[in-house]
């Protein structure tokens, strides 16, 4: 099913990042890793990943500045935000900035894989949806 998509995992928790890499590579994807938002931005421009899995809180640069940087850019990859933060305002802001999905840690790997499939199959111009 997987056709060798490039997925960038941006998270300072290397144990989690390595675990995601192993699982995603078993799904047939090529996985790149970054430890913070600055490195993540560089890798996005260098490798043009098909999908980014982005942590919210990291040293040097967290996920929100990355989202803000790519918001509205035609070449922006789909982004899934993962976070341990429970705040609903954070989720609302991430959705405003265009994340494909927002997943709270800890999460079931099946939940992440569903989000990855959704992000990789995202149409170029996703339809606007209203949610309550």
Coordinates of C-alpha atoms in Angstrom, one line a residue:
X1 CA 0.0 0.0 0.0
X2 CA 2.8 2.4 0.9
X3 CA 4.6 3.8 -2.1
X4 CA 7.8 5.0 -0.4
X5 CA 6.6 8.3 0.8
X6 CA 9.1 10.6 2.7
X7 CA 8.0 11.3 6.2
X8 CA 9.8 13.8 8.5
X9 CA 9.5 13.2 12.2
X10 CA 10.4 16.4 14.2
X11 CA 10.6 15.6 17.9
X12 CA 13.3 16.0 20.6
X13 CA 12.2 12.8 22.3
X14 CA 14.6 10.5 20.4
X15 CA 13.1 7.3 21.9
X16 CA 9.7 8.3 20.5
X17 CA 11.2 9.5 17.2
X18 CA 13.1 6.3 16.7
X19 CA 10.0 4.2 17.5
X20 CA 8.0 6.1 14.9
X21 CA 10.8 5.7 12.4
X22 CA 10.8 1.9 12.9
X23 CA 7.0 1.6 12.5
X24 CA 6.8 4.0 9.5
X25 CA 9.7 2.2 7.8
X26 CA 7.9 -1.1 8.2
X27 CA 5.0 0.6 6.4
X28 CA 7.3 1.2 3.5
X29 CA 8.1 4.9 4.1
X30 CA 11.4 6.6 4.1
X31 CA 11.8 8.5 7.4
X32 CA 13.9 11.5 8.2
X33 CA 14.4 12.8 11.7
X34 CA 14.9 16.3 13.2
X35 CA 15.4 17.2 16.9
X36 CA 13.9 20.7 16.8
X37 CA 11.9 23.0 14.6
X38 CA 14.9 24.7 13.1
X39 CA 16.4 21.5 11.9
X40 CA 12.9 20.4 10.8
X41 CA 12.4 23.5 8.6
X42 CA 15.8 22.9 7.0
X43 CA 14.9 19.3 6.2
X44 CA 11.6 20.3 4.8
X45 CA 13.3 22.6 2.3
X46 CA 16.0 20.1 1.5
X47 CA 13.9 17.0 1.1
X48 CA 10.3 18.1 0.4
X49 CA 8.7 15.4 2.6
X50 CA 5.3 14.1 1.7
X51 CA 4.3 14.4 5.4
X52 CA 5.6 15.9 8.6
X53 CA 5.0 14.7 12.1
X54 CA 5.7 17.6 14.4
X55 CA 6.0 17.9 18.1
X56 CA 4.6 21.0 19.7
X57 CA 7.2 21.7 22.5
X58 CA 10.9 21.3 21.7
X59 CA 14.1 23.3 22.5
X60 CA 15.3 26.0 20.2
X61 CA 12.2 26.1 18.1
X62 CA 8.9 24.4 18.8
X63 CA 6.2 23.3 16.5
X64 CA 4.1 26.4 16.3
X65 CA 6.8 28.6 14.7
X66 CA 7.2 25.9 12.0
X67 CA 3.4 25.8 11.4
X68 CA 3.3 29.6 11.3
X69 CA 6.2 29.7 8.8
X70 CA 4.5 27.2 6.4
X71 CA 0.9 28.4 6.8
X72 CA -0.5 29.3 3.4
X73 CA 2.6 28.3 1.4
X74 CA 1.7 26.3 -1.7
X75 CA 4.6 24.0 -1.2
X76 CA 3.9 23.3 2.5
X77 CA 3.7 19.6 3.4
X78 CA 0.8 18.2 5.3
X79 CA 1.6 18.3 9.0
X80 CA 0.4 16.2 12.0
X81 CA 1.0 17.8 15.3
X82 CA 1.8 15.6 18.3
X83 CA 1.9 16.9 21.9
X84 CA 1.5 16.1 25.5
X85 CA -0.3 19.4 26.0
X86 CA -4.0 19.0 27.0
X87 CA -5.1 22.6 26.2
X88 CA -8.0 22.9 23.8
X89 CA -6.8 26.4 22.7
X90 CA -3.5 24.9 21.5
X91 CA -5.5 22.4 19.4
X92 CA -7.7 25.1 18.0
X93 CA -4.6 27.2 17.1
X94 CA -2.9 24.2 15.4
X95 CA -6.0 23.5 13.4
X96 CA -6.2 27.2 12.4
X97 CA -2.6 26.9 11.2
X98 CA -3.7 24.0 9.0
X99 CA -2.6 20.7 10.7
X100 CA -4.0 17.6 9.1
X101 CA -4.4 16.1 12.6
X102 CA -3.6 16.9 16.2
X103 CA -2.7 13.9 18.4
X104 CA -2.2 14.0 22.2
X105 CA 0.6 11.9 23.7
X106 CA 0.6 9.2 24.7
X107 CA -1.2 7.8 21.6
X108 CA -1.9 4.4 20.2
X109 CA 0.2 3.7 17.2
X110 CA -2.9 2.8 15.2
X111 CA -4.2 6.3 15.8
X112 CA -1.0 7.8 14.4
X113 CA -1.0 5.5 11.4
X114 CA -4.6 6.5 10.6
X115 CA -3.5 10.2 10.7
X116 CA -0.5 9.4 8.5
X117 CA -2.8 7.7 5.9
X118 CA -5.1 10.7 6.1
X119 CA -2.2 13.1 5.6
X120 CA -0.7 11.2 2.7
X121 CA -4.0 10.9 0.9
X122 CA -4.9 14.6 1.5
X123 CA -6.2 16.3 -1.6
X124 CA -4.4 19.5 -2.8
X125 CA -7.2 21.8 -1.6
X126 CA -9.0 20.1 1.3
X127 CA -12.6 21.1 1.6
X128 CA -13.6 23.3 4.5
X129 CA -15.3 21.5 7.3
X130 CA -17.3 22.7 10.2
X131 CA -16.8 20.9 13.5
X132 CA -18.4 21.5 16.9

